[in-house]
């Protein structure tokens, strides 16, 4: 992907150092912002996507809107879990304290944050993300975002981010490495009401789950492989998933493959 990194106008030294770090890690050009507008930078460098480092962290400006780390629905879902309410993903995984989860499609890290909160200090959550910029934004947020609830902040810090394609990672893992292997690919049929996902579509790997990756996931999982998708699509049928969980009125469903290796 063609992109550049710059800063807000009149940046502090810390902001400029973070921009230089991003340029180095992602191997993309760093451009001094000076007084240029983002429109001017897009025109000057003939690119659509610009990473702008602010005092609150990096913000990716795409043609679909701004992308930056935030808890998204994880905050509400954790609040509901604390209050004893049902969470469809947690139920589909049969997730409890001390379990291990491999999130093969980290993205916004929303599901990984909920999983990390549930498995707690004795559990383990690893998030894989093939897009270098999404992986960087997720890792930065997980290591720097602070929530009022210390348990939520600690759940963020425990998640380990790996920038890699899930198939490449899975094939190098021993069998039975994680209790749960989870996929949340970009939906085949987007939920257009979700403005949070619009910029992500300009940055993410939009390929569906490969059958070879699913085969490896079933080898790596000790208990279950769980796939998140919208309803009214044929992905579960294509992948041979017959056990479907989810709310009666929810647009999201979870396909479950019980492994029990």
CSV table of C-alpha atoms in Angstrom, one decimal:
chain,number,residue,atom,x,y,z
A,1,UNK,CA,0.0,0.0,0.0
A,2,UNK,CA,1.3,3.5,-0.8
A,3,UNK,CA,1.2,5.8,2.1
A,4,UNK,CA,3.3,8.4,4.0
A,5,UNK,CA,3.6,9.4,7.6
A,6,UNK,CA,3.5,12.9,8.9
A,7,UNK,CA,2.6,14.8,12.0
A,8,UNK,CA,0.1,17.4,13.1
A,9,UNK,CA,1.3,21.0,12.4
A,10,UNK,CA,3.8,22.3,15.0
A,11,UNK,CA,4.4,18.9,16.5
A,12,UNK,CA,6.2,18.2,19.8
A,13,UNK,CA,9.5,16.3,19.8
A,14,UNK,CA,7.6,13.2,21.1
A,15,UNK,CA,5.1,13.4,18.3
A,16,UNK,CA,7.9,13.8,15.7
A,17,UNK,CA,9.9,10.9,17.2
A,18,UNK,CA,6.8,8.6,17.0
A,19,UNK,CA,6.3,9.6,13.4
A,20,UNK,CA,9.9,8.7,12.6
A,21,UNK,CA,9.5,5.4,14.4
A,22,UNK,CA,6.4,4.5,12.4
A,23,UNK,CA,8.2,5.4,9.2
A,24,UNK,CA,11.1,3.1,10.2
A,25,UNK,CA,8.9,0.2,11.3
A,26,UNK,CA,6.6,0.3,8.3
A,27,UNK,CA,9.3,1.4,5.9
A,28,UNK,CA,7.3,4.3,4.5
A,29,UNK,CA,8.4,7.9,3.8
A,30,UNK,CA,8.3,10.5,6.6
A,31,UNK,CA,7.2,13.9,5.4
A,32,UNK,CA,7.5,17.1,7.4
A,33,UNK,CA,4.0,18.5,7.8
A,34,UNK,CA,5.0,22.2,7.8
A,35,UNK,CA,1.8,24.1,6.9
A,36,UNK,CA,0.6,21.7,4.2
A,37,UNK,CA,-3.1,20.5,4.4
A,38,UNK,CA,-3.8,16.8,4.0
A,39,UNK,CA,-5.4,17.5,0.6
A,40,UNK,CA,-2.1,19.2,-0.5
A,41,UNK,CA,-0.1,16.2,0.7
A,42,UNK,CA,-2.3,13.8,-1.1
A,43,UNK,CA,-1.9,15.8,-4.3
A,44,UNK,CA,1.9,16.3,-3.9
A,45,UNK,CA,2.6,12.6,-3.2
A,46,UNK,CA,-0.2,11.1,-5.3
A,47,UNK,CA,-1.4,8.9,-2.4
A,48,UNK,CA,-4.7,8.3,-0.8
A,49,UNK,CA,-3.7,7.2,2.7
A,50,UNK,CA,-1.7,9.3,5.2
A,51,UNK,CA,-0.7,8.4,8.8
A,52,UNK,CA,-0.9,11.6,10.9
A,53,UNK,CA,0.8,11.4,14.3
A,54,UNK,CA,-1.0,13.4,16.9
A,55,UNK,CA,-0.4,14.0,20.6
A,56,UNK,CA,-3.0,11.1,21.2
A,57,UNK,CA,-1.3,8.7,18.9
A,58,UNK,CA,-1.4,7.8,15.2
A,59,UNK,CA,-4.5,8.4,13.0
A,60,UNK,CA,-4.7,6.9,9.6
A,61,UNK,CA,-6.6,9.1,7.1
A,62,UNK,CA,-8.2,7.0,4.4
A,63,UNK,CA,-10.7,7.8,1.7
A,64,UNK,CA,-13.2,6.0,3.9
A,65,UNK,CA,-12.5,8.1,7.0
A,66,UNK,CA,-10.2,8.2,10.0
A,67,UNK,CA,-8.8,5.0,11.5
A,68,UNK,CA,-7.3,5.0,15.0
A,69,UNK,CA,-7.3,2.7,18.1
A,70,UNK,CA,-10.3,2.8,20.2
A,71,UNK,CA,-12.2,0.2,22.2
A,72,UNK,CA,-15.2,0.2,19.8
A,73,UNK,CA,-17.8,-2.2,21.3
A,74,UNK,CA,-15.3,-3.9,23.6
A,75,UNK,CA,-16.0,-1.5,26.4
A,76,UNK,CA,-19.8,-2.1,26.4
A,77,UNK,CA,-19.4,-5.9,26.0
A,78,UNK,CA,-17.0,-6.0,29.0
A,79,UNK,CA,-19.4,-3.9,31.0
A,80,UNK,CA,-22.2,-6.4,30.2
A,81,UNK,CA,-20.0,-9.3,31.1
A,82,UNK,CA,-19.2,-7.7,34.5
A,83,UNK,CA,-22.9,-7.3,35.0
A,84,UNK,CA,-23.5,-11.0,34.3
A,85,UNK,CA,-25.0,-10.5,30.8
A,86,UNK,CA,-24.6,-12.9,27.9
A,87,UNK,CA,-21.9,-12.4,25.2
A,88,UNK,CA,-22.4,-14.4,22.0
A,89,UNK,CA,-18.6,-14.7,21.2
A,90,UNK,CA,-17.7,-15.8,24.7
A,91,UNK,CA,-20.5,-18.4,24.6
A,92,UNK,CA,-19.5,-19.7,21.2
A,93,UNK,CA,-15.9,-20.1,22.5
A,94,UNK,CA,-17.1,-21.5,25.9
A,95,UNK,CA,-14.4,-19.1,27.1
A,96,UNK,CA,-13.3,-19.2,30.8
A,97,UNK,CA,-10.4,-17.9,32.8
A,98,UNK,CA,-7.0,-19.4,32.0
A,99,UNK,CA,-7.8,-20.4,28.4
A,100,UNK,CA,-5.7,-19.5,25.4
A,101,UNK,CA,-7.0,-17.8,22.3
A,102,UNK,CA,-5.4,-17.2,18.9
A,103,UNK,CA,-7.2,-14.4,17.0
A,104,UNK,CA,-6.2,-14.9,13.4
A,105,UNK,CA,-7.7,-11.6,12.2
A,106,UNK,CA,-7.0,-9.0,14.8
A,107,UNK,CA,-8.2,-5.8,13.1
A,108,UNK,CA,-9.6,-3.3,15.6
A,109,UNK,CA,-8.7,-5.9,18.4
A,110,UNK,CA,-12.2,-5.6,19.8
A,111,UNK,CA,-12.8,-9.3,20.1
A,112,UNK,CA,-9.3,-9.9,21.4
A,113,UNK,CA,-9.8,-7.3,24.1
A,114,UNK,CA,-13.0,-9.0,25.3
A,115,UNK,CA,-11.3,-12.4,25.2
A,116,UNK,CA,-8.3,-11.2,27.1
A,117,UNK,CA,-10.6,-9.7,29.8
A,118,UNK,CA,-12.4,-13.1,30.2
A,119,UNK,CA,-9.3,-15.4,30.2
A,120,UNK,CA,-7.6,-13.0,32.7
A,121,UNK,CA,-4.1,-13.0,34.0
A,122,UNK,CA,-3.7,-16.8,33.7
A,123,UNK,CA,-4.9,-16.9,30.1
A,124,UNK,CA,-3.2,-16.0,26.9
A,125,UNK,CA,-4.4,-14.1,23.8
A,126,UNK,CA,-2.3,-13.7,20.6
A,127,UNK,CA,-3.6,-11.5,17.8
A,128,UNK,CA,-2.4,-11.9,14.2
A,129,UNK,CA,-2.8,-9.2,11.6
A,130,UNK,CA,-1.6,-9.3,8.0
A,131,UNK,CA,-1.8,-5.6,7.4
A,132,UNK,CA,1.3,-3.8,8.7
A,133,UNK,CA,-0.4,-0.5,9.4
A,134,UNK,CA,-3.4,-2.1,11.2
A,135,UNK,CA,-1.0,-4.3,13.2
A,136,UNK,CA,1.0,-1.2,14.2
A,137,UNK,CA,-2.1,0.8,15.2
A,138,UNK,CA,-3.5,-2.1,17.2
A,139,UNK,CA,-0.3,-2.8,19.0
A,140,UNK,CA,0.3,0.9,19.8
A,141,UNK,CA,-3.2,1.2,21.2
A,142,UNK,CA,-3.0,-2.0,23.2
A,143,UNK,CA,0.2,-0.8,24.8
A,144,UNK,CA,-0.7,2.8,25.4
A,145,UNK,CA,-4.4,3.2,25.8
A,146,UNK,CA,-5.4,3.5,29.5
A,147,UNK,CA,-9.0,2.8,30.7
A,148,UNK,CA,-10.5,3.9,34.0
A,149,UNK,CA,-10.9,0.3,34.9
A,150,UNK,CA,-7.5,-1.2,35.7
A,151,UNK,CA,-8.6,-4.7,34.8
A,152,UNK,CA,-9.5,-3.5,31.3
A,153,UNK,CA,-6.1,-1.7,30.9
A,154,UNK,CA,-4.3,-4.9,32.0
A,155,UNK,CA,-6.4,-7.0,29.5
A,156,UNK,CA,-5.1,-4.7,26.7
A,157,UNK,CA,-1.5,-5.0,27.8
A,158,UNK,CA,-1.6,-8.8,27.9
A,159,UNK,CA,-2.5,-9.2,24.2
A,160,UNK,CA,0.5,-10.1,22.0
A,161,UNK,CA,0.4,-8.8,18.4
A,162,UNK,CA,2.1,-10.5,15.5
A,163,UNK,CA,2.2,-8.9,12.1
A,164,UNK,CA,1.8,-11.9,9.8
A,165,UNK,CA,-0.7,-13.7,7.7
A,166,UNK,CA,-2.5,-16.3,9.8
A,167,UNK,CA,-1.8,-19.2,7.4
A,168,UNK,CA,2.0,-18.5,7.7
A,169,UNK,CA,1.7,-18.5,11.5
A,170,UNK,CA,-0.6,-21.5,11.8
A,171,UNK,CA,1.6,-23.8,9.7
A,172,UNK,CA,4.5,-23.3,12.0
A,173,UNK,CA,2.6,-24.0,15.3
A,174,UNK,CA,2.6,-27.4,16.9
A,175,UNK,CA,-0.8,-29.2,17.1
A,176,UNK,CA,-3.0,-28.2,20.1
A,177,UNK,CA,-1.2,-24.9,20.7
A,178,UNK,CA,-4.3,-22.8,21.6
A,179,UNK,CA,-7.6,-23.7,23.2
A,180,UNK,CA,-9.5,-21.5,20.7
A,181,UNK,CA,-8.6,-20.4,17.2
A,182,UNK,CA,-10.8,-17.4,16.1
A,183,UNK,CA,-11.4,-15.8,12.7
A,184,UNK,CA,-13.2,-12.5,12.2
A,185,UNK,CA,-12.5,-11.8,8.5
A,186,UNK,CA,-13.8,-8.8,6.7
A,187,UNK,CA,-17.5,-9.6,6.2
A,188,UNK,CA,-18.5,-10.8,2.7
A,189,UNK,CA,-21.6,-8.6,3.1
A,190,UNK,CA,-20.5,-5.4,4.9
A,191,UNK,CA,-22.6,-3.9,7.7
A,192,UNK,CA,-23.0,-0.4,6.1
A,193,UNK,CA,-24.4,1.1,9.4
A,194,UNK,CA,-21.0,0.4,11.1
A,195,UNK,CA,-19.0,3.6,10.4
A,196,UNK,CA,-16.1,2.1,12.4
A,197,UNK,CA,-15.4,-0.5,9.8
A,198,UNK,CA,-15.5,1.7,6.7
A,199,UNK,CA,-11.9,3.0,6.9
A,200,UNK,CA,-10.7,-0.5,7.9
A,201,UNK,CA,-11.9,-1.8,4.5
A,202,UNK,CA,-9.3,0.5,2.8
A,203,UNK,CA,-6.5,-1.0,4.9
A,204,UNK,CA,-7.4,-4.6,5.6
A,205,UNK,CA,-6.9,-7.9,3.9
A,206,UNK,CA,-10.3,-8.4,2.4
A,207,UNK,CA,-9.7,-12.1,1.3
A,208,UNK,CA,-12.1,-14.7,2.7
A,209,UNK,CA,-10.8,-17.5,5.0
A,210,UNK,CA,-8.8,-20.0,2.9
A,211,UNK,CA,-9.8,-23.7,3.4
A,212,UNK,CA,-6.1,-24.5,3.9
A,213,UNK,CA,-6.0,-22.0,6.8
A,214,UNK,CA,-9.1,-23.5,8.4
A,215,UNK,CA,-7.6,-27.0,8.2
A,216,UNK,CA,-4.5,-25.7,10.0
A,217,UNK,CA,-6.7,-23.9,12.6
A,218,UNK,CA,-8.4,-27.2,13.3
A,219,UNK,CA,-5.0,-28.8,13.9
A,220,UNK,CA,-3.8,-26.0,16.1
A,221,UNK,CA,-7.0,-25.7,18.2
A,222,UNK,CA,-7.4,-27.9,21.3
A,223,UNK,CA,-11.1,-27.2,21.8
A,224,UNK,CA,-12.8,-25.1,19.1
A,225,UNK,CA,-12.4,-23.0,16.0
A,226,UNK,CA,-14.8,-20.1,16.0
A,227,UNK,CA,-15.7,-18.0,12.9
A,228,UNK,CA,-17.5,-14.7,13.1
A,229,UNK,CA,-19.7,-13.7,10.1
A,230,UNK,CA,-22.8,-11.8,9.2
A,231,UNK,CA,-26.0,-13.8,8.7
A,232,UNK,CA,-27.5,-14.3,5.2
A,233,UNK,CA,-24.2,-15.3,3.6
A,234,UNK,CA,-22.8,-18.6,2.4
A,235,UNK,CA,-19.4,-18.5,4.1
A,236,UNK,CA,-20.4,-21.1,6.7
A,237,UNK,CA,-21.7,-23.4,4.0
A,238,UNK,CA,-18.6,-22.9,1.9
A,239,UNK,CA,-16.4,-23.8,4.8
A,240,UNK,CA,-18.5,-26.7,5.9
A,241,UNK,CA,-19.5,-25.2,9.3
A,242,UNK,CA,-22.8,-26.5,10.5
A,243,UNK,CA,-23.0,-25.4,14.1
A,244,UNK,CA,-24.1,-21.7,14.2
A,245,UNK,CA,-24.5,-19.6,17.4
A,246,UNK,CA,-25.7,-16.1,17.9
A,247,UNK,CA,-28.6,-13.9,18.9
A,248,UNK,CA,-32.0,-14.4,17.3
A,249,UNK,CA,-32.1,-10.7,16.2
A,250,UNK,CA,-28.4,-10.1,15.8
A,251,UNK,CA,-26.8,-9.5,12.4
A,252,UNK,CA,-23.7,-11.4,13.6
A,253,UNK,CA,-23.4,-15.1,13.8
A,254,UNK,CA,-20.6,-17.4,15.1
A,255,UNK,CA,-19.7,-20.7,13.3
A,256,UNK,CA,-18.3,-23.3,15.7
A,257,UNK,CA,-16.1,-26.3,14.8
A,258,UNK,CA,-15.7,-28.5,17.8
A,259,UNK,CA,-12.2,-30.0,17.6
A,260,UNK,CA,-11.5,-31.7,21.0
A,261,UNK,CA,-8.1,-32.9,19.8
